[in-house]
Every structure is written in structure tokens, then in C-alpha cells.
Amino acid sequence: MEAAGERRGAAGHDPYGVPPAAAPAAARPLDVTVHGERETPAGTTTVDRAEIRDTPGSFGDPFRAIEAKPGVVPMMSGVPYFFIRGAPPGNIGFFYDGVQVPLLFHVGAGPGVIPPPMVRRMDLHFGPMPASIGRIAGAAIEAEANPPADRPKGEVAWRGIEASAVVESPLGDDLSGLAAGRWAFGAPLLTYLVPSVGLGYGDYQARVVATTGPESAVRVLTFGAFDYLAEIEEDGGRRVLLDTNFHRLDVRYRRSGARAAEAAITVGYDSSRGAGAELAQDLRIAARTSIERSVIPGVLRVRAGTDATVDFYEIEPSREPCPPATCQEGSIEFANAELADVFAALFPSRADLVIGGFVEGLVLLGPGATLTPGLRLDHYVSLGETAVAIDPRLLGRFQVTPRLALLPAMGIASQRPGFAPIPALQMGGFQGGLQRSVQGSLGAEWSDRAMQLGGTLFRHVTFGMTDPIGTLRGTSLDQLRFQQRWTGDAYGLELSARMALRRNLLFMGAYTLSRATRLPEGVPVEIEVPSAFDRTHVLHLALLYDLGNGWRAGLRHVFYTGFPNDEFRPGHLPDPDAGRTRPFYRFDARLSKRWAVGKNGWVNLSLDLQNATLSKEVVDIECDEAGNCEPVVLGPITIPALALEAGF
């Protein structure tokens, strides 16, 4: 429901204004040019660029702003991987301008692989999702690209150990070009200061848009990234933890208007090294089409589409010898040998194919009342096996009063067996079948000139869930850990608030009360246990203050309760009555100053401080053979980030 925009950084006071009730956007400054409004379907939350830049602790990163939304449960503080309504990271899909991104964040707690100036807004589909989004049994995050600029524009940024740049310009009457990139130039210095860590990352983006008619255009988009993380031993040897890269080239034709249509083809290459894989590669070729028509003017509009993807996987598991003298349980050599066996079984070389299609209709029932029924079909082929997904969805929006809307939604979402979001690593075959999630939610939104409030009740039940991260704590890396299927149940209440306390003071709040459980499938004794990252309460409170004269300040409080105080051990499921680890809280702060330079230029200096309270966090549980468990405490990890940005 929010207007998408971008703050220009002009001189003078730019207070946090509040839009009128008819357009309940966020109470904050928007660009002089408003690109329009779009109704938010049930199960979807929208984040625009102004919120992305101003949220303390997000470092101006589009995808880190996800953390401050209701329904999002962090794995640990500062790590940008989340459980969303009980769905593990492997069941969450990320898209940029219609192209799926295989690895969203750089190594460790690094930035997103898509730079902030290239993101206009984000739609967070926490479920059920529109029928056009498929093969994901959890949630989907869609980042919408900025439209082509009508004048030359550029932005450079320096933050910590990295530098980035984005330049864009019209190349003629009907042509526009963009180029961008990021490089962690200070990684060698970090390795010098911390000799046990080897680190490196970077990314690139480029786009060309050619207008082919009054309502049509061709867009060529390419982007990619590389990441490297290794543990450097005292003798100079390296244990590679992550060595990945991915590349995408997408060519799309789009026509808008009464007879909207789209056709696109994507070519991609992914690779990963380290841990149990000597080299994992994936060559991907994908195509998609869609059309949109008004079938009954003013009553029914239908959208339908097809897509197909073929992946050619080449996997070479690590086969390093495990010397008997050092190959003891708990050693690095033993862990690598275990991983090599697991990878060989789970990730064979092969060619996978999936073909799908969808149809959905927007039915106008009356003023402010719509229903969007949809159906998605997907057919999977892998290792000579096949699987079929039939996923119906129904989303509704009912404007009960001018300020109050109800948003019911229900649907089914399916995907293949999941794994951690690492490029080129997708489990082969369908042993145990597809993961199937039954999703339902009932939301309400209330807004006026001063505030916007929201609340949602949800329940997601996933059958055949694969979740090696969120079900089993401990160091066991056997094949069962990755292939064990679970029935995952997540339910709860989400609350959000945004209100202008004054014209220059904005309050934002998000609270999640939830429970996520796992029930093992196919075992003699079925005991429901909490998810390893189940947190009952998650609370975010933020104040954004426009101080005037280009100064802005922000403060955010993050609080969440602990996870279950037990871990999986051979022959032992976590005890649901073992209690919880201690809660965690932190304060994030942000201060920025913006100067205008000439007609269109600007310079911005900002300081972000994540975990200004120096809080320590329980990140794991260790249990001995007798079952005595002790928390593993990390920290305090405080991340200061000084950023200098300039643009025109």
C-alpha cells in the first residue's frame, strides 16, 4: 500500500511527513517524484527505500531491513539469515527484478549482493504467496528495481573494508544503461589484524533498457558475486569454509497496458568449494512468460504464465585422506570426511528439469473488496524420478471502513527437499517427496493521517520438511541429519505500528508472538519438539528523528527470548521441558549528516552502531554424554560502520 520513492537529499528541512488517510504510506519523507501506489495483497509487507536507508542497524542494506518486520525470527544477532513464520532459510526465496538470487548476503555478516541504489522497494511475501511465485514452501522476498533514470546519476560509497559505486545514464532517446560494483578492498588488512581468518568478497551489476514502443521495452540485466572465507591454521594451511560465486544474465521483453505481456530467458552459473565439496557447479537455463488481460472490465482481470528451468549439476566431493593419527571424532579431519560422504550421497552430478505454470484472477467484488484466486502447477524431474505439485491459493482484501481493511489468505506451497542457501548445492532426487506447506493467515490494517497499525494471525504447517539447521543442534553431520523429514508447525500473532509522534519524529514497532515445532516423520516414536530456533517473543522498537539541517538520528531496540535449552544427540530428541536459554537484547543507533552539493549533488556521512549495549548472546548449546547441557555464549559482538556516500 505504500508509495515507492527515493529521497533526493536536497538542502533544507525534510521532516517525517504523514500521508493522507486515502494513501496510508509510511510516515516519512519521500522523493519529490512519487512513482505511484499499489495495493498490498494479503500476506505481503512492503518496505520502500526511505525506510531501508533510515533503519538503525541495517547499514542501509535493503535486505537487512527484513529483520525489523513482524514474523521474522533471527538465527542470531547480526547474522542476516532468518526463520520466517517457522520456515528455515533453505525455504525462503529471494528475487531481484524477477530473477532468483542464489546467495543473498556476502560471507559472514556481510552486505547484500544487490546495492541499495538499485532497489526501489521490496515486497515481503510471508505466505500465502501469489500464484506467480512457486517452488518455495516458506516465504519469498521480491526486490523491485528502480526505473531507468532520465538524467545521468551516480553514487559512490565507502563503508568499512568495502567500496561500491553505481552509475546510470540515458544513452539515447530510447536507451538507458547502468553499471555497479562492490569490492572488499580491505580484506587483506582484516586478515593481517586477525591472522586466523581469510576473507574476500565482491559483486557486480549491469543493466541496459531499450524502449521499443509506447508501452514496451527490452531489459538486459546481469549480476553476480563471489565470496571467500577460510580458517588459517598456525602452519599456514587453510580450511576453506566457503568459496562461492554466481552469475546471472537475464533478457526480458515486457509490454504494459491493457494487453500486458512478458517473456524472458535467464542463463546462470553457480559454483561452490569447501567443506564437503571439492567443486560443485550448476549451469542453469530458465525461461518464463506471462500475459495479463481484463476478461470482464471492472470485474475480472486474469494473469497467467509458464516457466521452465533446467540445471546441469557437476559435483566433485572432497576426497582428502583422513590420517588415522589425527582422524578422531571431533577433529577437523573427521568432520571433513563425514561431510565428503554426505555430499557424495546427497549431491550427485545430474540434470534436473522443472516445468510450471500458474493462473490467477483479480475479482472485484465491490468498492474496496477483492478476491484473488490462483492455481500453480509444477512438474519436477531429477535422477529419473518425478514429482508433481498442485498449489491452490486464495487471497482477499476487504475494506470494511475507509481506514480498516481485513486481509484473509490461504494456500498451499511446495518445493523440493531443501538445504542451506549455498550456490550449486541442491539435493538430488525426491526421496521422501516434496515439501508441502499449508498456509493460512488473517490480517487487519488500520490507518489514518497519523498512524498505521497492523495485526496478523497465522498458521503454517509444512509436511515433509527438511531443516538440518532448525531441527537438530549438535555437531552430527551424518546423512540422516539432512534427509530426515519433519512436520513443521508454526503459528502466532504479528503486530506492527508506524506513527508520527511529531512531523519530524517517527515511531516504528514490530512484535511477534509465535511457536515453531517439529515432529519427526517415519520414526517409531513421534515426539513433537520445539524448533532449534524457536523464540516465543521478538520485539523491535525504533525512533527516527529528523534533526533539521540535513541531520538525522535513529535508535532501535531489539529483543528476543531464548531458544530451547537442549540439543539433538544420537538416540535423544530435545526435551521440550528443558527450558530456554536466556533472552537477548541490543540497542542499535544511527546518526547521519547530508550536504547538498550544487544542483543535484549530495554527500552523506553516517555512523551505524549495532549492539551499542555490548550485549552477549547464547548462540548454541553443548551437552555431554550424561546429558548435562551448557550454553555457548558469544560476544559481545558490536559492529560499528562508518559510511561516506556521495552522489549526483
PDB file of C-alpha atoms in Angstrom, residues 8-269:
ATOM      1  CA  ARG A   8      16.986  13.109  -3.043  1.00  0.00           C
ATOM      2  CA  GLY A   9      18.950  14.716  -0.221  1.00  0.00           C
ATOM      3  CA  ALA A  10      18.234  18.306  -1.152  1.00  0.00           C
ATOM      4  CA  ALA A  11      19.219  21.109   1.179  1.00  0.00           C
ATOM      5  CA  GLY A  12      16.797  22.287   3.830  1.00  0.00           C
ATOM      6  CA  HIS A  13      14.485  20.632   6.304  1.00  0.00           C
ATOM      7  CA  ASP A  14      12.788  17.412   5.133  1.00  0.00           C
ATOM      8  CA  PRO A  15      10.601  16.306   8.067  1.00  0.00           C
ATOM      9  CA  TYR A  16       8.905  12.967   8.520  1.00  0.00           C
ATOM     10  CA  GLY A  17       5.571  13.835   6.948  1.00  0.00           C
ATOM     11  CA  VAL A  18       2.435  11.712   7.182  1.00  0.00           C
ATOM     12  CA  PRO A  19       0.413  10.911   4.045  1.00  0.00           C
ATOM     13  CA  PRO A  20      -3.342  11.381   3.981  1.00  0.00           C
ATOM     14  CA  ALA A  21      -5.599   8.545   5.058  1.00  0.00           C
ATOM     15  CA  ALA A  22      -6.523   7.740   1.484  1.00  0.00           C
ATOM     16  CA  ALA A  23      -2.906   6.796   0.857  1.00  0.00           C
ATOM     17  CA  PRO A  24      -1.611   5.263   4.120  1.00  0.00           C
ATOM     18  CA  ALA A  25       2.055   5.232   3.268  1.00  0.00           C
ATOM     19  CA  ALA A  26       4.789   5.242   5.882  1.00  0.00           C
ATOM     20  CA  ALA A  27       5.149   8.441   7.833  1.00  0.00           C
ATOM     21  CA  ARG A  28       8.489   9.532   6.452  1.00  0.00           C
ATOM     22  CA  PRO A  29       9.923  11.701   3.671  1.00  0.00           C
ATOM     23  CA  LEU A  30       9.557  10.515   0.113  1.00  0.00           C
ATOM     24  CA  ASP A  31      11.050  11.710  -3.125  1.00  0.00           C
ATOM     25  CA  VAL A  32       9.536  14.669  -4.910  1.00  0.00           C
ATOM     26  CA  THR A  33       8.604  12.242  -7.666  1.00  0.00           C
ATOM     27  CA  VAL A  34       6.063   9.693  -6.436  1.00  0.00           C
ATOM     28  CA  HIS A  35       6.041   6.620  -8.650  1.00  0.00           C
ATOM     29  CA  GLY A  36       2.547   5.519  -7.685  1.00  0.00           C
ATOM     30  CA  GLU A  37       0.751   3.277  -5.256  1.00  0.00           C
ATOM     31  CA  ARG A  38      -0.048  -0.375  -5.347  1.00  0.00           C
ATOM     32  CA  GLU A  39      -2.333  -2.409  -3.152  1.00  0.00           C
ATOM     33  CA  THR A  40      -0.526  -4.830  -0.879  1.00  0.00           C
ATOM     34  CA  PRO A  41      -2.079  -8.318  -1.077  1.00  0.00           C
ATOM     35  CA  ALA A  42      -2.771 -10.429   1.994  1.00  0.00           C
ATOM     36  CA  GLY A  43       0.368 -11.991   3.431  1.00  0.00           C
ATOM     37  CA  THR A  44       2.618  -9.289   1.946  1.00  0.00           C
ATOM     38  CA  THR A  45       4.522  -6.445   3.607  1.00  0.00           C
ATOM     39  CA  THR A  46       6.191  -3.641   1.681  1.00  0.00           C
ATOM     40  CA  VAL A  47       9.425  -1.814   2.506  1.00  0.00           C
ATOM     41  CA  ASP A  48      10.462   1.242   0.489  1.00  0.00           C
ATOM     42  CA  ARG A  49      13.888   2.765   0.083  1.00  0.00           C
ATOM     43  CA  ALA A  50      13.396   5.561   2.632  1.00  0.00           C
ATOM     44  CA  GLU A  51      12.792   3.001   5.397  1.00  0.00           C
ATOM     45  CA  ILE A  52      15.719   0.903   4.185  1.00  0.00           C
ATOM     46  CA  ARG A  53      18.169   3.793   4.489  1.00  0.00           C
ATOM     47  CA  ASP A  54      16.986   5.100   7.868  1.00  0.00           C
ATOM     48  CA  THR A  55      16.523   1.908   9.912  1.00  0.00           C
ATOM     49  CA  PRO A  56      19.283   1.762  12.576  1.00  0.00           C
ATOM     50  CA  GLY A  57      21.353  -1.417  12.465  1.00  0.00           C
ATOM     51  CA  SER A  58      20.525  -2.240   8.838  1.00  0.00           C
ATOM     52  CA  PHE A  59      23.572  -0.350   7.474  1.00  0.00           C
ATOM     53  CA  GLY A  60      21.395   0.973   4.654  1.00  0.00           C
ATOM     54  CA  ASP A  61      21.093  -2.538   3.206  1.00  0.00           C
ATOM     55  CA  PRO A  62      17.741  -3.345   1.556  1.00  0.00           C
ATOM     56  CA  PHE A  63      17.554  -6.952   2.665  1.00  0.00           C
ATOM     57  CA  ARG A  64      18.768  -6.396   6.230  1.00  0.00           C
ATOM     58  CA  ALA A  65      15.669  -4.277   6.810  1.00  0.00           C
ATOM     59  CA  ILE A  66      13.716  -7.561   6.724  1.00  0.00           C
ATOM     60  CA  GLU A  67      14.875  -8.271  10.276  1.00  0.00           C
ATOM     61  CA  ALA A  68      12.733  -5.477  11.723  1.00  0.00           C
ATOM     62  CA  LYS A  69       9.454  -6.885  10.349  1.00  0.00           C
ATOM     63  CA  PRO A  70       6.961  -8.993  12.324  1.00  0.00           C
ATOM     64  CA  GLY A  71       7.115 -12.718  11.595  1.00  0.00           C
ATOM     65  CA  VAL A  72      10.901 -12.721  11.195  1.00  0.00           C
ATOM     66  CA  VAL A  73      12.896 -14.690  13.793  1.00  0.00           C
ATOM     67  CA  PRO A  74      16.700 -14.214  13.718  1.00  0.00           C
ATOM     68  CA  MET A  75      19.150 -17.113  13.952  1.00  0.00           C
ATOM     69  CA  MET A  76      21.470 -14.855  15.944  1.00  0.00           C
ATOM     70  CA  SER A  77      22.171 -11.167  16.286  1.00  0.00           C
ATOM     71  CA  GLY A  78      23.862  -9.561  13.288  1.00  0.00           C
ATOM     72  CA  VAL A  79      23.617 -12.659  11.057  1.00  0.00           C
ATOM     73  CA  PRO A  80      21.306 -11.850   8.121  1.00  0.00           C
ATOM     74  CA  TYR A  81      19.637 -15.276   7.886  1.00  0.00           C
ATOM     75  CA  PHE A  82      16.176 -15.716   9.299  1.00  0.00           C
ATOM     76  CA  PHE A  83      13.336 -18.078  10.046  1.00  0.00           C
ATOM     77  CA  ILE A  84      10.131 -16.551   8.654  1.00  0.00           C
ATOM     78  CA  ARG A  85       6.880 -17.882  10.112  1.00  0.00           C
ATOM     79  CA  GLY A  86       8.735 -21.063  11.020  1.00  0.00           C
ATOM     80  CA  ALA A  87      10.260 -21.566   7.553  1.00  0.00           C
ATOM     81  CA  PRO A  88      14.044 -22.217   7.602  1.00  0.00           C
ATOM     82  CA  PRO A  89      16.498 -20.229   5.424  1.00  0.00           C
ATOM     83  CA  GLY A  90      16.517 -23.017   2.816  1.00  0.00           C
ATOM     84  CA  ASN A  91      12.760 -22.493   2.274  1.00  0.00           C
ATOM     85  CA  ILE A  92      12.978 -18.757   1.646  1.00  0.00           C
ATOM     86  CA  GLY A  93      13.415 -17.406  -1.876  1.00  0.00           C
ATOM     87  CA  PHE A  94      14.967 -14.071  -2.863  1.00  0.00           C
ATOM     88  CA  PHE A  95      14.308 -12.308  -6.168  1.00  0.00           C
ATOM     89  CA  TYR A  96      15.625  -9.183  -7.824  1.00  0.00           C
ATOM     90  CA  ASP A  97      13.632  -7.769 -10.741  1.00  0.00           C
ATOM     91  CA  GLY A  98      12.118 -11.196 -11.432  1.00  0.00           C
ATOM     92  CA  VAL A  99      15.402 -13.157 -11.205  1.00  0.00           C
ATOM     93  CA  GLN A 100      16.038 -15.510  -8.286  1.00  0.00           C
ATOM     94  CA  VAL A 101      19.214 -14.730  -6.321  1.00  0.00           C
ATOM     95  CA  PRO A 102      21.011 -17.903  -5.102  1.00  0.00           C
ATOM     96  CA  LEU A 103      23.003 -16.237  -2.286  1.00  0.00           C
ATOM     97  CA  LEU A 104      21.609 -13.004  -0.918  1.00  0.00           C
ATOM     98  CA  PHE A 105      24.298 -11.883   1.531  1.00  0.00           C
ATOM     99  CA  HIS A 106      28.050 -11.796   1.344  1.00  0.00           C
ATOM    100  CA  VAL A 107      30.101 -14.026   3.611  1.00  0.00           C
ATOM    101  CA  GLY A 108      29.509 -13.817   7.346  1.00  0.00           C
ATOM    102  CA  ALA A 109      27.519 -10.744   8.326  1.00  0.00           C
ATOM    103  CA  GLY A 110      28.342  -9.004   5.062  1.00  0.00           C
ATOM    104  CA  PRO A 111      26.121  -6.762   2.926  1.00  0.00           C
ATOM    105  CA  GLY A 112      23.547  -7.881   0.403  1.00  0.00           C
ATOM    106  CA  VAL A 113      24.749  -8.722  -3.099  1.00  0.00           C
ATOM    107  CA  ILE A 114      22.418  -6.099  -4.633  1.00  0.00           C
ATOM    108  CA  PRO A 115      23.420  -2.482  -3.795  1.00  0.00           C
ATOM    109  CA  PRO A 116      20.813  -0.210  -2.157  1.00  0.00           C
ATOM    110  CA  PRO A 117      20.650   2.346  -5.024  1.00  0.00           C
ATOM    111  CA  MET A 118      19.341  -0.416  -7.321  1.00  0.00           C
ATOM    112  CA  VAL A 119      16.385  -1.278  -5.067  1.00  0.00           C
ATOM    113  CA  ARG A 120      13.223   0.816  -5.250  1.00  0.00           C
ATOM    114  CA  ARG A 121      11.118  -1.226  -2.829  1.00  0.00           C
ATOM    115  CA  MET A 122      10.690  -4.749  -1.503  1.00  0.00           C
ATOM    116  CA  ASP A 123       7.619  -6.947  -1.201  1.00  0.00           C
ATOM    117  CA  LEU A 124       7.847  -9.488   1.611  1.00  0.00           C
ATOM    118  CA  HIS A 125       5.540 -12.422   0.836  1.00  0.00           C
ATOM    119  CA  PHE A 126       5.361 -14.274   4.139  1.00  0.00           C
ATOM    120  CA  GLY A 127       2.608 -16.573   2.888  1.00  0.00           C
ATOM    121  CA  PRO A 128       0.400 -17.444   1.306  1.00  0.00           C
ATOM    122  CA  MET A 129       2.111 -16.045  -1.798  1.00  0.00           C
ATOM    123  CA  PRO A 130       0.697 -15.015  -5.180  1.00  0.00           C
ATOM    124  CA  ALA A 131       0.445 -17.946  -7.607  1.00  0.00           C
ATOM    125  CA  SER A 132       3.133 -16.389  -9.808  1.00  0.00           C
ATOM    126  CA  ILE A 133       5.685 -17.329  -7.112  1.00  0.00           C
ATOM    127  CA  GLY A 134       6.347 -21.048  -6.920  1.00  0.00           C
ATOM    128  CA  ARG A 135       8.757 -23.785  -5.809  1.00  0.00           C
ATOM    129  CA  ILE A 136       9.152 -22.170  -2.381  1.00  0.00           C
ATOM    130  CA  ALA A 137       7.440 -23.671   0.666  1.00  0.00           C
ATOM    131  CA  GLY A 138       8.226 -20.819   3.042  1.00  0.00           C
ATOM    132  CA  ALA A 139       8.430 -17.123   2.194  1.00  0.00           C
ATOM    133  CA  ALA A 140       9.608 -15.007  -0.731  1.00  0.00           C
ATOM    134  CA  ILE A 141      11.347 -11.618  -0.802  1.00  0.00           C
ATOM    135  CA  GLU A 142      10.965  -9.637  -4.039  1.00  0.00           C
ATOM    136  CA  ALA A 143      13.123  -6.567  -4.639  1.00  0.00           C
ATOM    137  CA  GLU A 144      11.807  -4.196  -7.276  1.00  0.00           C
ATOM    138  CA  ALA A 145      14.375  -2.386  -9.412  1.00  0.00           C
ATOM    139  CA  ASN A 146      14.489   1.372  -9.799  1.00  0.00           C
ATOM    140  CA  PRO A 147      13.209   2.530 -13.200  1.00  0.00           C
ATOM    141  CA  PRO A 148      15.749   3.882 -15.697  1.00  0.00           C
ATOM    142  CA  ALA A 149      16.981   7.367 -14.843  1.00  0.00           C
ATOM    143  CA  ASP A 150      16.022  10.304 -17.049  1.00  0.00           C
ATOM    144  CA  ARG A 151      19.379  12.036 -16.408  1.00  0.00           C
ATOM    145  CA  PRO A 152      22.939  10.957 -15.582  1.00  0.00           C
ATOM    146  CA  LYS A 153      23.140   9.757 -11.975  1.00  0.00           C
ATOM    147  CA  GLY A 154      25.858   8.228  -9.862  1.00  0.00           C
ATOM    148  CA  GLU A 155      26.582   7.145  -6.322  1.00  0.00           C
ATOM    149  CA  VAL A 156      29.780   6.000  -4.616  1.00  0.00           C
ATOM    150  CA  ALA A 157      30.103   4.672  -1.091  1.00  0.00           C
ATOM    151  CA  TRP A 158      32.832   3.645   1.295  1.00  0.00           C
ATOM    152  CA  ARG A 159      31.887   1.546   4.323  1.00  0.00           C
ATOM    153  CA  GLY A 160      34.451  -0.237   6.494  1.00  0.00           C
ATOM    154  CA  ILE A 161      36.538  -2.565   4.356  1.00  0.00           C
ATOM    155  CA  GLU A 162      34.490  -2.157   1.165  1.00  0.00           C
ATOM    156  CA  ALA A 163      33.809   0.367  -1.572  1.00  0.00           C
ATOM    157  CA  SER A 164      30.946   0.435  -4.075  1.00  0.00           C
ATOM    158  CA  ALA A 165      29.734   2.514  -6.991  1.00  0.00           C
ATOM    159  CA  VAL A 166      26.615   2.812  -9.159  1.00  0.00           C
ATOM    160  CA  VAL A 167      26.445   4.924 -12.326  1.00  0.00           C
ATOM    161  CA  GLU A 168      23.471   5.296 -14.663  1.00  0.00           C
ATOM    162  CA  SER A 169      22.670   7.459 -17.645  1.00  0.00           C
ATOM    163  CA  PRO A 170      20.442   7.704 -20.698  1.00  0.00           C
ATOM    164  CA  LEU A 171      22.383   6.519 -23.742  1.00  0.00           C
ATOM    165  CA  GLY A 172      19.987   7.994 -26.282  1.00  0.00           C
ATOM    166  CA  ASP A 173      16.330   8.802 -26.717  1.00  0.00           C
ATOM    167  CA  ASP A 174      15.239   5.200 -26.121  1.00  0.00           C
ATOM    168  CA  LEU A 175      18.202   3.626 -24.340  1.00  0.00           C
ATOM    169  CA  SER A 176      19.479   3.657 -20.751  1.00  0.00           C
ATOM    170  CA  GLY A 177      22.477   1.987 -19.147  1.00  0.00           C
ATOM    171  CA  LEU A 178      23.610   1.176 -15.595  1.00  0.00           C
ATOM    172  CA  ALA A 179      26.792  -0.296 -14.135  1.00  0.00           C
ATOM    173  CA  ALA A 180      27.610  -1.057 -10.499  1.00  0.00           C
ATOM    174  CA  GLY A 181      30.061  -2.981  -8.375  1.00  0.00           C
ATOM    175  CA  ARG A 182      31.397  -3.611  -4.871  1.00  0.00           C
ATOM    176  CA  TRP A 183      34.818  -4.807  -3.695  1.00  0.00           C
ATOM    177  CA  ALA A 184      36.088  -5.649  -0.213  1.00  0.00           C
ATOM    178  CA  PHE A 185      39.407  -3.869  -0.737  1.00  0.00           C
ATOM    179  CA  GLY A 186      40.250  -4.015   2.982  1.00  0.00           C
ATOM    180  CA  ALA A 187      40.027  -7.804   3.312  1.00  0.00           C
ATOM    181  CA  PRO A 188      43.847  -8.261   3.341  1.00  0.00           C
ATOM    182  CA  LEU A 189      44.073  -5.751   6.198  1.00  0.00           C
ATOM    183  CA  LEU A 190      41.443  -7.692   8.125  1.00  0.00           C
ATOM    184  CA  THR A 191      43.420 -10.901   7.615  1.00  0.00           C
ATOM    185  CA  TYR A 192      46.544  -9.098   8.866  1.00  0.00           C
ATOM    186  CA  LEU A 193      44.724  -7.987  12.027  1.00  0.00           C
ATOM    187  CA  VAL A 194      43.033 -11.389  12.517  1.00  0.00           C
ATOM    188  CA  PRO A 195      45.571 -13.923  11.132  1.00  0.00           C
ATOM    189  CA  SER A 196      43.246 -16.884  11.633  1.00  0.00           C
ATOM    190  CA  VAL A 197      40.680 -15.604   9.106  1.00  0.00           C
ATOM    191  CA  GLY A 198      40.935 -15.331   5.331  1.00  0.00           C
ATOM    192  CA  LEU A 199      38.167 -13.239   3.757  1.00  0.00           C
ATOM    193  CA  GLY A 200      37.181 -11.747   0.421  1.00  0.00           C
ATOM    194  CA  TYR A 201      34.014 -10.750  -1.424  1.00  0.00           C
ATOM    195  CA  GLY A 202      32.708  -8.609  -4.251  1.00  0.00           C
ATOM    196  CA  ASP A 203      29.809  -8.230  -6.664  1.00  0.00           C
ATOM    197  CA  TYR A 204      28.841  -6.561  -9.942  1.00  0.00           C
ATOM    198  CA  GLN A 205      25.670  -5.451 -11.704  1.00  0.00           C
ATOM    199  CA  ALA A 206      24.846  -4.027 -15.138  1.00  0.00           C
ATOM    200  CA  ARG A 207      21.611  -3.179 -16.912  1.00  0.00           C
ATOM    201  CA  VAL A 208      20.543  -1.873 -20.322  1.00  0.00           C
ATOM    202  CA  VAL A 209      16.927  -0.876 -21.014  1.00  0.00           C
ATOM    203  CA  ALA A 210      15.742  -0.176 -24.572  1.00  0.00           C
ATOM    204  CA  THR A 211      12.293   1.321 -25.154  1.00  0.00           C
ATOM    205  CA  THR A 212      10.703  -0.427 -28.147  1.00  0.00           C
ATOM    206  CA  GLY A 213       7.288   1.256 -28.127  1.00  0.00           C
ATOM    207  CA  PRO A 214       4.927   3.458 -26.111  1.00  0.00           C
ATOM    208  CA  GLU A 215       4.261   0.625 -23.654  1.00  0.00           C
ATOM    209  CA  SER A 216       7.060  -1.888 -24.308  1.00  0.00           C
ATOM    210  CA  ALA A 217      10.743  -2.287 -23.502  1.00  0.00           C
ATOM    211  CA  VAL A 218      13.588  -4.804 -23.565  1.00  0.00           C
ATOM    212  CA  ARG A 219      15.765  -5.099 -20.464  1.00  0.00           C
ATOM    213  CA  VAL A 220      19.131  -6.882 -20.264  1.00  0.00           C
ATOM    214  CA  LEU A 221      20.278  -7.458 -16.681  1.00  0.00           C
ATOM    215  CA  THR A 222      23.391  -9.178 -15.396  1.00  0.00           C
ATOM    216  CA  PHE A 223      24.688  -9.509 -11.851  1.00  0.00           C
ATOM    217  CA  GLY A 224      26.949 -11.782  -9.848  1.00  0.00           C
ATOM    218  CA  ALA A 225      29.039 -12.128  -6.713  1.00  0.00           C
ATOM    219  CA  PHE A 226      31.941 -14.041  -5.169  1.00  0.00           C
ATOM    220  CA  ASP A 227      32.684 -14.900  -1.526  1.00  0.00           C
ATOM    221  CA  TYR A 228      35.633 -16.495   0.208  1.00  0.00           C
ATOM    222  CA  LEU A 229      36.054 -17.447   3.857  1.00  0.00           C
ATOM    223  CA  ALA A 230      38.792 -19.682   5.262  1.00  0.00           C
ATOM    224  CA  GLU A 231      40.252 -20.612   8.620  1.00  0.00           C
ATOM    225  CA  ILE A 232      44.029 -20.112   8.532  1.00  0.00           C
ATOM    226  CA  GLU A 233      45.898 -22.571  10.724  1.00  0.00           C
ATOM    227  CA  GLU A 234      49.162 -21.894  12.559  1.00  0.00           C
ATOM    228  CA  ASP A 235      51.213 -23.812   9.984  1.00  0.00           C
ATOM    229  CA  GLY A 236      49.783 -21.668   7.166  1.00  0.00           C
ATOM    230  CA  GLY A 237      47.299 -24.275   5.966  1.00  0.00           C
ATOM    231  CA  ARG A 238      43.788 -23.185   5.089  1.00  0.00           C
ATOM    232  CA  ARG A 239      40.479 -24.803   5.873  1.00  0.00           C
ATOM    233  CA  VAL A 240      38.110 -23.356   3.283  1.00  0.00           C
ATOM    234  CA  LEU A 241      34.705 -22.766   4.843  1.00  0.00           C
ATOM    235  CA  LEU A 242      33.078 -21.053   1.868  1.00  0.00           C
ATOM    236  CA  ASP A 243      34.282 -20.323  -1.644  1.00  0.00           C
ATOM    237  CA  THR A 244      31.357 -19.464  -3.909  1.00  0.00           C
ATOM    238  CA  ASN A 245      30.448 -17.412  -6.924  1.00  0.00           C
ATOM    239  CA  PHE A 246      27.347 -16.995  -9.028  1.00  0.00           C
ATOM    240  CA  HIS A 247      26.439 -15.118 -12.225  1.00  0.00           C
ATOM    241  CA  ARG A 248      23.119 -14.284 -13.884  1.00  0.00           C
ATOM    242  CA  LEU A 249      22.228 -12.910 -17.335  1.00  0.00           C
ATOM    243  CA  ASP A 250      18.542 -12.149 -17.875  1.00  0.00           C
ATOM    244  CA  VAL A 251      16.965 -10.795 -21.070  1.00  0.00           C
ATOM    245  CA  ARG A 252      13.348  -9.699 -20.742  1.00  0.00           C
ATOM    246  CA  TYR A 253      10.700  -8.198 -23.015  1.00  0.00           C
ATOM    247  CA  ARG A 254       7.788  -6.514 -21.246  1.00  0.00           C
ATOM    248  CA  ARG A 255       4.660  -4.826 -22.540  1.00  0.00           C
ATOM    249  CA  SER A 256       2.366  -2.937 -20.151  1.00  0.00           C
ATOM    250  CA  GLY A 257      -1.110  -1.546 -20.606  1.00  0.00           C
ATOM    251  CA  ALA A 258      -4.399  -3.297 -21.344  1.00  0.00           C
ATOM    252  CA  ARG A 259      -2.672  -6.250 -23.057  1.00  0.00           C
ATOM    253  CA  ALA A 260       0.285  -6.736 -20.721  1.00  0.00           C
ATOM    254  CA  ALA A 261       2.784  -9.490 -21.507  1.00  0.00           C
ATOM    255  CA  GLU A 262       6.280 -10.593 -20.540  1.00  0.00           C
ATOM    256  CA  ALA A 263       8.830 -13.058 -21.897  1.00  0.00           C
ATOM    257  CA  ALA A 264      12.325 -13.660 -20.505  1.00  0.00           C
ATOM    258  CA  ILE A 265      15.235 -16.067 -20.603  1.00  0.00           C
ATOM    259  CA  THR A 266      17.902 -16.434 -17.902  1.00  0.00           C
ATOM    260  CA  VAL A 267      21.324 -18.078 -18.048  1.00  0.00           C
ATOM    261  CA  GLY A 268      23.225 -18.639 -14.828  1.00  0.00           C
ATOM    262  CA  TYR A 269      26.355 -20.266 -13.464  1.00  0.00           C
TER     263      TYR A 269
END
